[in-house]
Short mmCIF file of C-alpha atoms in Angstrom, two decimals:
data_model
loop_
_atom_site.label_atom_id
_atom_site.label_comp_id
_atom_site.label_asym_id
_atom_site.label_seq_id
_atom_site.Cartn_x
_atom_site.Cartn_y
_atom_site.Cartn_z
CA MET C 44 5.97 14.78 -21.97
CA HIS C 45 2.30 13.92 -22.57
CA LYS C 46 -0.41 15.27 -20.37
CA SER C 47 -4.26 14.77 -21.31
CA ALA C 48 -7.33 15.71 -19.33
CA SER C 49 -11.00 16.40 -20.08
CA GLY C 50 -11.79 19.64 -21.72
CA SER C 51 -14.94 21.41 -22.41
CA THR C 52 -13.89 22.87 -25.93
CA LEU C 53 -14.17 21.33 -29.39
CA GLY C 54 -12.88 22.16 -32.59
CA PRO C 55 -10.19 24.71 -33.94
CA GLY C 56 -12.28 27.56 -32.62
CA GLY C 57 -12.27 26.34 -29.28
CA LEU C 58 -16.15 26.04 -28.88
CA ASP C 59 -17.21 26.23 -25.42
CA LEU C 60 -19.56 23.18 -25.20
CA THR C 61 -20.23 23.78 -21.46
CA GLN C 62 -22.12 27.22 -22.42
CA ALA C 63 -23.76 25.55 -25.26
CA PHE C 64 -25.18 22.56 -23.63
CA PHE C 65 -26.25 24.17 -20.28
CA LYS C 66 -27.83 27.21 -19.13
CA PRO C 67 -27.44 28.36 -15.41
CA ILE C 68 -30.45 28.49 -13.38
CA ALA C 69 -31.71 32.03 -11.96
CA ASN C 70 -30.38 33.35 -8.62
CA ALA C 71 -27.56 30.64 -8.46
CA ALA C 72 -24.53 30.84 -6.42
CA PRO C 73 -20.94 30.03 -7.57
CA PRO C 74 -19.73 26.66 -6.44
CA SER C 75 -18.28 26.27 -2.94
CA THR C 76 -14.55 27.11 -2.38
CA THR C 77 -14.34 24.24 0.30
CA LYS C 78 -12.07 21.63 -1.10
CA GLN C 79 -14.02 18.46 -1.64
CA HIS C 80 -11.88 17.20 -4.83
CA THR C 81 -9.77 14.15 -3.93
CA LYS C 82 -6.75 13.58 -6.06
CA ILE C 83 -4.36 10.41 -6.03
CA SER C 84 -1.12 10.08 -7.90
CA VAL C 85 0.52 6.67 -8.77
CA ILE C 86 4.29 6.87 -9.17
CA GLY C 87 5.05 3.94 -11.69
CA VAL C 88 3.00 2.36 -14.24
CA GLY C 89 4.20 -1.25 -14.06
CA ASN C 90 2.16 -4.26 -13.48
CA VAL C 91 1.67 -3.38 -9.91
CA GLY C 92 1.13 0.51 -10.41
CA MET C 93 -1.70 -0.15 -12.98
CA ALA C 94 -3.42 -2.75 -11.01
CA ILE C 95 -3.52 -0.30 -8.29
CA ALA C 96 -4.93 2.38 -10.65
CA GLN C 97 -7.40 0.05 -12.25
CA THR C 98 -8.79 -0.92 -8.86
CA ILE C 99 -8.95 2.78 -7.46
CA LEU C 100 -10.87 3.65 -10.56
CA THR C 101 -13.53 0.80 -10.35
CA GLN C 102 -14.16 1.46 -6.53
CA ASP C 103 -14.78 5.24 -7.16
CA LEU C 104 -11.92 6.38 -4.81
CA THR C 105 -10.80 9.59 -6.48
CA ASP C 106 -11.94 12.51 -8.32
CA GLU C 107 -8.77 12.74 -10.24
CA LEU C 108 -6.03 10.19 -11.01
CA VAL C 109 -2.62 11.00 -11.85
CA LEU C 110 0.03 8.62 -13.62
CA VAL C 111 3.86 9.11 -13.56
CA ASP C 112 6.43 7.48 -15.01
CA THR C 113 9.77 7.96 -17.14
CA ASN C 114 8.55 5.58 -20.06
CA ALA C 115 6.53 8.18 -21.99
CA ASP C 116 5.02 5.96 -24.59
CA LYS C 117 3.75 3.26 -21.76
CA LEU C 118 2.47 5.88 -19.86
CA ARG C 119 0.52 7.55 -22.51
CA GLY C 120 -0.76 4.12 -23.48
CA GLU C 121 -1.87 3.35 -20.03
CA MET C 122 -3.60 6.61 -19.49
CA LEU C 123 -5.56 6.29 -22.93
CA ASP C 124 -6.49 2.84 -22.24
CA LEU C 125 -8.06 3.71 -18.86
CA GLN C 126 -9.48 6.81 -20.41
CA HIS C 127 -11.27 4.83 -23.09
CA ALA C 128 -13.07 3.05 -20.30
CA ALA C 129 -14.86 6.20 -19.19
CA ALA C 130 -18.29 4.94 -20.25
CA PHE C 131 -18.06 2.02 -18.00
CA LEU C 132 -16.41 3.81 -14.84
CA PRO C 133 -17.46 6.54 -12.28
CA ARG C 134 -16.42 9.90 -13.61
CA THR C 135 -12.64 10.39 -12.93
CA LYS C 136 -10.31 12.71 -14.45
CA ILE C 137 -7.10 11.03 -15.70
CA HIS C 138 -3.76 12.75 -16.37
CA SER C 139 -0.39 11.46 -17.13
CA SER C 140 3.16 13.08 -17.36
CA THR C 141 6.67 12.32 -16.99
CA ASP C 142 7.03 15.51 -14.91
CA SER C 143 6.11 15.04 -11.28
CA SER C 144 4.78 18.81 -11.20
CA VAL C 145 1.42 17.05 -12.51
CA THR C 146 1.10 15.68 -9.02
CA ALA C 147 0.59 19.10 -7.44
CA GLY C 148 -2.17 18.84 -4.94
CA SER C 149 -2.33 15.36 -4.45
CA ASP C 150 -3.99 13.91 -1.16
CA LEU C 151 -2.28 10.49 -1.46
CA CYS C 152 0.98 9.58 -3.46
CA ILE C 153 1.54 5.96 -4.00
CA VAL C 154 4.86 5.04 -5.20
CA THR C 155 5.42 1.75 -6.97
CA ALA C 156 8.53 2.72 -9.04
CA GLY C 157 11.49 0.64 -8.33
CA ALA C 158 14.56 -0.85 -9.94
CA ARG C 159 14.70 -4.38 -10.76
CA GLN C 160 17.34 -6.88 -9.64
CA ILE C 161 19.80 -7.89 -12.21
CA PRO C 162 20.74 -11.48 -12.42
CA GLY C 163 23.54 -11.92 -9.76
CA GLU C 164 23.22 -8.63 -8.30
CA SER C 165 23.34 -8.39 -4.33
CA ARG C 166 20.54 -7.13 -2.42
CA LEU C 167 22.63 -4.15 -1.08
CA ASN C 168 23.60 -3.03 -4.50
CA LEU C 169 20.00 -3.44 -5.47
CA LEU C 170 18.92 -1.21 -2.50
CA HIS C 171 21.54 1.47 -3.31
CA ARG C 172 19.94 1.81 -6.75
CA ASN C 173 16.54 2.14 -5.30
CA LEU C 174 17.96 4.64 -2.95
CA SER C 175 19.00 6.66 -6.11
CA LEU C 176 15.81 6.32 -7.77
CA PHE C 177 13.91 7.60 -4.48
CA ARG C 178 16.15 10.35 -4.17
CA ALA C 179 14.84 11.50 -7.84
CA ILE C 180 11.23 10.73 -6.95
CA ILE C 181 10.29 11.72 -3.42
CA PRO C 182 11.43 15.47 -3.10
CA PRO C 183 9.74 16.55 -6.15
CA LEU C 184 6.26 15.00 -4.76
CA VAL C 185 7.22 16.86 -1.40
CA ARG C 186 7.58 20.06 -3.09
CA HIS C 187 4.45 19.80 -5.35
CA SER C 188 2.18 18.44 -2.50
CA PRO C 189 3.52 19.25 0.76
CA ASP C 190 0.31 18.18 2.64
CA THR C 191 0.18 14.71 0.94
CA THR C 192 0.45 11.21 2.52
CA LEU C 193 3.09 9.16 1.07
CA LEU C 194 2.05 5.32 0.60
CA ILE C 195 5.05 3.35 -0.41
CA VAL C 196 4.58 -0.09 -2.10
CA SER C 197 7.91 -0.50 -3.72
CA ASN C 198 10.08 -3.49 -2.40
CA PRO C 199 11.86 -4.15 -0.18
CA VAL C 200 8.95 -1.90 1.34
CA ASP C 201 10.05 -1.58 5.00
CA ILE C 202 13.54 0.10 3.96
CA LEU C 203 12.12 2.04 1.13
CA THR C 204 9.43 3.51 3.53
CA TYR C 205 12.08 4.55 5.55
CA VAL C 206 14.05 6.13 3.05
CA ALA C 207 11.08 7.92 1.78
CA TRP C 208 10.36 9.12 5.61
CA LYS C 209 13.97 10.33 5.68
CA LEU C 210 14.09 12.08 2.03
CA SER C 211 10.51 13.71 2.60
CA GLY C 212 10.96 15.21 5.88
CA PHE C 213 7.41 14.35 6.76
CA PRO C 214 6.14 13.50 10.10
CA SER C 215 6.10 9.64 10.59
CA ASN C 216 2.18 9.47 10.47
CA ARG C 217 2.40 10.49 6.84
CA VAL C 218 4.83 8.01 5.50
CA ILE C 219 3.35 4.69 5.27
CA GLY C 220 4.35 1.17 3.72
CA SER C 221 1.93 -1.10 2.28
CA GLY C 222 3.77 -3.69 4.56
CA THR C 223 2.14 -6.87 5.41
CA ASN C 224 -1.44 -5.83 4.70
CA LEU C 225 -1.43 -8.33 1.74
CA ASP C 226 0.56 -10.88 3.55
CA SER C 227 -2.47 -10.74 6.35
CA SER C 228 -5.21 -10.97 3.66
CA ARG C 229 -3.11 -14.24 2.42
CA PHE C 230 -3.14 -15.50 6.07
CA ARG C 231 -6.68 -14.93 6.77
CA PHE C 232 -7.49 -16.88 3.37
CA LEU C 233 -5.54 -19.82 4.23
CA ILE C 234 -6.97 -19.98 7.87
CA ALA C 235 -10.41 -19.54 6.41
CA ASP C 236 -9.68 -22.30 3.91
CA HIS C 237 -8.61 -24.70 6.48
CA LEU C 238 -11.87 -23.84 8.80
CA ASP C 239 -14.21 -23.67 5.85
CA VAL C 240 -15.34 -20.09 6.98
CA ASN C 241 -15.56 -16.93 5.17
CA ALA C 242 -12.16 -14.84 5.30
CA GLN C 243 -13.90 -11.69 6.37
CA ASP C 244 -14.75 -13.48 9.88
CA VAL C 245 -11.04 -14.15 10.51
CA GLN C 246 -9.03 -11.76 12.33
CA ALA C 247 -5.50 -12.36 12.08
CA TYR C 248 -2.16 -10.38 11.34
CA ILE C 249 1.14 -11.07 9.99
CA VAL C 250 3.61 -8.26 11.43
CA GLY C 251 7.19 -7.32 11.19
CA GLU C 252 9.15 -7.37 7.81
CA HIS C 253 7.17 -7.85 4.56
CA GLY C 254 9.48 -10.73 3.77
CA ASP C 255 11.12 -13.85 5.21
CA SER C 256 11.32 -12.76 9.02
CA SER C 257 7.63 -11.76 9.11
CA VAL C 258 5.87 -13.14 12.19
CA ALA C 259 2.28 -14.59 12.44
CA LEU C 260 0.49 -13.65 15.51
CA TRP C 261 -1.25 -16.93 16.39
CA SER C 262 -2.03 -15.98 19.76
CA SER C 263 -4.37 -13.17 18.83
CA ILE C 264 -6.20 -15.04 15.98
CA SER C 265 -9.92 -15.31 16.42
CA VAL C 266 -12.80 -16.42 14.19
CA GLY C 267 -16.13 -15.11 14.57
CA GLY C 268 -14.94 -13.54 17.93
CA VAL C 269 -13.73 -16.81 19.33
CA PRO C 270 -9.87 -16.80 20.02
CA VAL C 271 -8.75 -20.07 18.13
CA LEU C 272 -5.68 -21.47 19.98
CA SER C 273 -7.45 -20.71 23.52
CA PHE C 274 -10.70 -22.45 22.19
CA LEU C 275 -8.60 -25.57 21.18
CA ASP C 276 -6.79 -25.73 24.53
CA LYS C 277 -10.02 -25.38 26.41
CA GLN C 278 -11.69 -27.99 24.40
CA GLN C 279 -8.69 -30.15 24.67
CA ILE C 280 -8.51 -30.17 20.89
CA PRO C 281 -4.93 -31.38 19.95
CA TYR C 282 -3.16 -29.45 17.44
CA GLU C 283 0.56 -29.42 15.98
CA LYS C 284 2.75 -26.20 15.94
CA GLU C 285 4.29 -27.89 12.60
CA THR C 286 0.91 -27.27 11.23
CA LEU C 287 0.80 -23.55 12.30
CA GLU C 288 4.28 -23.06 10.87
CA ASN C 289 3.43 -24.49 7.50
CA ILE C 290 0.51 -22.12 7.05
CA HIS C 291 2.84 -19.06 7.93
CA LYS C 292 5.40 -20.61 5.33
CA SER C 293 2.48 -20.74 2.75
CA VAL C 294 1.95 -16.94 3.33
CA VAL C 295 5.71 -16.08 2.76
CA ASP C 296 5.92 -18.48 -0.21
CA SER C 297 2.69 -17.22 -1.96
CA ALA C 298 4.20 -14.32 -3.78
CA TYR C 299 7.03 -16.26 -4.97
CA GLU C 300 4.68 -18.90 -6.59
CA VAL C 301 2.52 -16.37 -8.31
CA ILE C 302 5.53 -14.84 -9.54
CA SER C 303 6.97 -18.21 -10.63
CA LEU C 304 3.65 -19.02 -12.51
CA LYS C 305 2.66 -15.62 -14.09
CA GLY C 306 6.00 -13.73 -13.67
CA TYR C 307 4.66 -10.84 -11.40
CA THR C 308 2.16 -10.32 -8.70
CA SER C 309 -0.74 -7.51 -9.49
CA TRP C 310 -4.10 -8.07 -8.54
CA ALA C 311 -3.95 -8.74 -4.78
CA ILE C 312 -1.54 -5.88 -4.18
CA GLY C 313 -3.77 -3.72 -6.31
CA TYR C 314 -6.95 -4.49 -3.94
CA SER C 315 -4.75 -4.29 -1.01
CA VAL C 316 -3.56 -0.84 -1.64
CA ALA C 317 -6.79 0.34 -2.98
CA ASN C 318 -8.19 -0.76 0.44
CA LEU C 319 -5.37 1.14 2.43
CA ALA C 320 -6.48 4.22 0.21
CA ARG C 321 -10.00 3.97 1.14
CA SER C 322 -9.01 3.72 4.69
CA ILE C 323 -6.85 6.81 4.63
CA LEU C 324 -9.08 9.29 2.15
CA ARG C 325 -12.37 8.33 3.65
CA ASP C 326 -11.12 8.72 7.15
CA GLN C 327 -12.36 5.06 7.85
CA ARG C 328 -10.24 4.55 11.02
CA LYS C 329 -9.84 0.89 9.98
CA ILE C 330 -7.05 -1.15 11.59
CA HIS C 331 -4.40 -2.45 8.87
CA PRO C 332 -0.94 -4.13 9.39
CA VAL C 333 1.14 -1.63 7.59
CA SER C 334 4.82 -0.35 7.59
CA VAL C 335 5.29 2.18 10.34
CA LEU C 336 7.83 3.64 12.47
CA ALA C 337 8.25 1.22 15.19
CA LYS C 338 10.64 2.77 17.49
CA GLY C 339 9.40 2.19 21.04
CA PHE C 340 6.73 -0.61 20.34
CA TYR C 341 7.57 -4.14 21.86
CA GLY C 342 10.96 -3.23 22.83
CA ILE C 343 12.06 -2.35 19.21
CA ASP C 344 15.04 0.17 19.58
CA GLY C 345 16.19 2.15 16.54
CA GLU C 346 14.46 3.75 13.73
CA VAL C 347 12.97 1.24 11.60
CA PHE C 348 9.80 0.79 9.84
CA LEU C 349 8.11 -2.67 9.82
CA SER C 350 4.28 -3.69 10.07
CA LEU C 351 2.23 -3.40 13.15
CA PRO C 352 -1.57 -3.15 13.24
CA ALA C 353 -2.39 0.41 12.90
CA GLN C 354 -5.44 2.83 12.75
CA LEU C 355 -5.57 4.53 9.31
CA GLY C 356 -7.47 7.84 8.50
CA ARG C 357 -7.38 11.02 6.87
CA GLY C 358 -4.48 11.99 9.31
CA GLY C 359 -2.28 8.81 7.95
CA ILE C 360 -1.39 6.49 10.90
CA LEU C 361 -3.71 7.50 13.82
CA GLY C 362 -2.15 5.05 16.15
CA VAL C 363 -0.76 1.45 16.90
CA THR C 364 -3.06 -1.07 18.33
CA ASN C 365 -1.96 -2.51 21.59
CA VAL C 366 -2.19 -6.19 20.43
CA HIS C 367 -0.88 -8.72 23.02
CA LEU C 368 2.13 -10.55 21.66
CA ASN C 369 3.25 -13.58 23.77
CA LEU C 370 7.03 -13.83 24.65
CA GLU C 371 7.82 -15.96 21.32
CA GLU C 372 5.98 -13.50 18.97
CA THR C 373 7.90 -10.44 20.70
CA GLN C 374 11.23 -11.97 20.36
CA ARG C 375 10.42 -12.92 16.58
CA LEU C 376 9.20 -9.39 16.13
CA VAL C 377 12.46 -7.72 17.57
CA ASP C 378 14.48 -10.25 15.56
CA SER C 379 12.76 -9.13 12.21
CA ALA C 380 13.63 -5.41 13.23
CA LYS C 381 17.01 -6.18 13.69
CA THR C 382 17.10 -8.07 10.32
CA ILE C 383 15.94 -4.77 8.66
CA LEU C 384 18.18 -2.63 10.63
CA GLU C 385 21.38 -4.66 9.60
CA VAL C 386 20.62 -3.78 6.05
CA GLN C 387 19.52 -0.16 6.68
CA THR C 388 22.36 0.77 8.34
CA GLN C 389 24.65 0.26 5.23
CA LEU C 390 22.65 2.55 3.14
CA GLY C 391 24.12 5.40 4.95
CA ILE C 392 21.12 7.42 4.99
#
């Protein structure tokens, strides 16, 4: 086990540099005992985990960052590599350990660890291996940080968020999947590209499964506050539904394209998850399409996690936005939930 943290001692005698460098001012009071310290733990230091860690550091989202992995050498190497950039980053204590006890007192635990699919392996067998992995990861995190929020990034994210919820015993608002937050960013980028506008001026969501059965909410898309489809209808501007479907297909296929070109995705998911971390820890109350317990929404029955536009804050999921869906979108969302449930029921959890 390797663990490293900043210290104020130097040399074999343990000279206390704090006492040597700084002299207290007269009539000073001790530091406040009110907790203002923020701690984030990232579980898994693969390409995704490290992209998330790096983005969290550069965006100054935490006072303390913990990295956990079973590969001790890679773990220590990644920790040192980040620590060596200290002169270029906001001050953050960076620790690493193969022991999950280092995560104690975390405000947010981000889980990116997951088993890789073996060539020829069925999706169900892969899920069972990930279930075993989560049985080893989630309970210790809960034991060491009973008040934390769990943010699941590992794929298939919707099912593994459900697994994490069941294993943790947490209330549903404190178990969140990264879901379609990134898919929606890709969606907004493609629409902005078509209309030659800034993606930040596009309001658009992908909901449902983070995967092939995801649903594009075309009926609620707006640009600069103008509902796009109703505007086209009022102006009698023709558009082909096939064009809309192709944009959605590009969203679904975009991750596969990146993987085929560079072998994995990392930077976009890093920014996406850091964006979620900011909203949660800084109580931003922003709306994000993330994987939540969807039972009771839009006619969905059964305990299934899938992405819906939800308000995030310090308490995790604060509520789900009441977005209007047309009949076709509602049916597709229900079908997406059924797709997840069919696989989920085979896990026996």
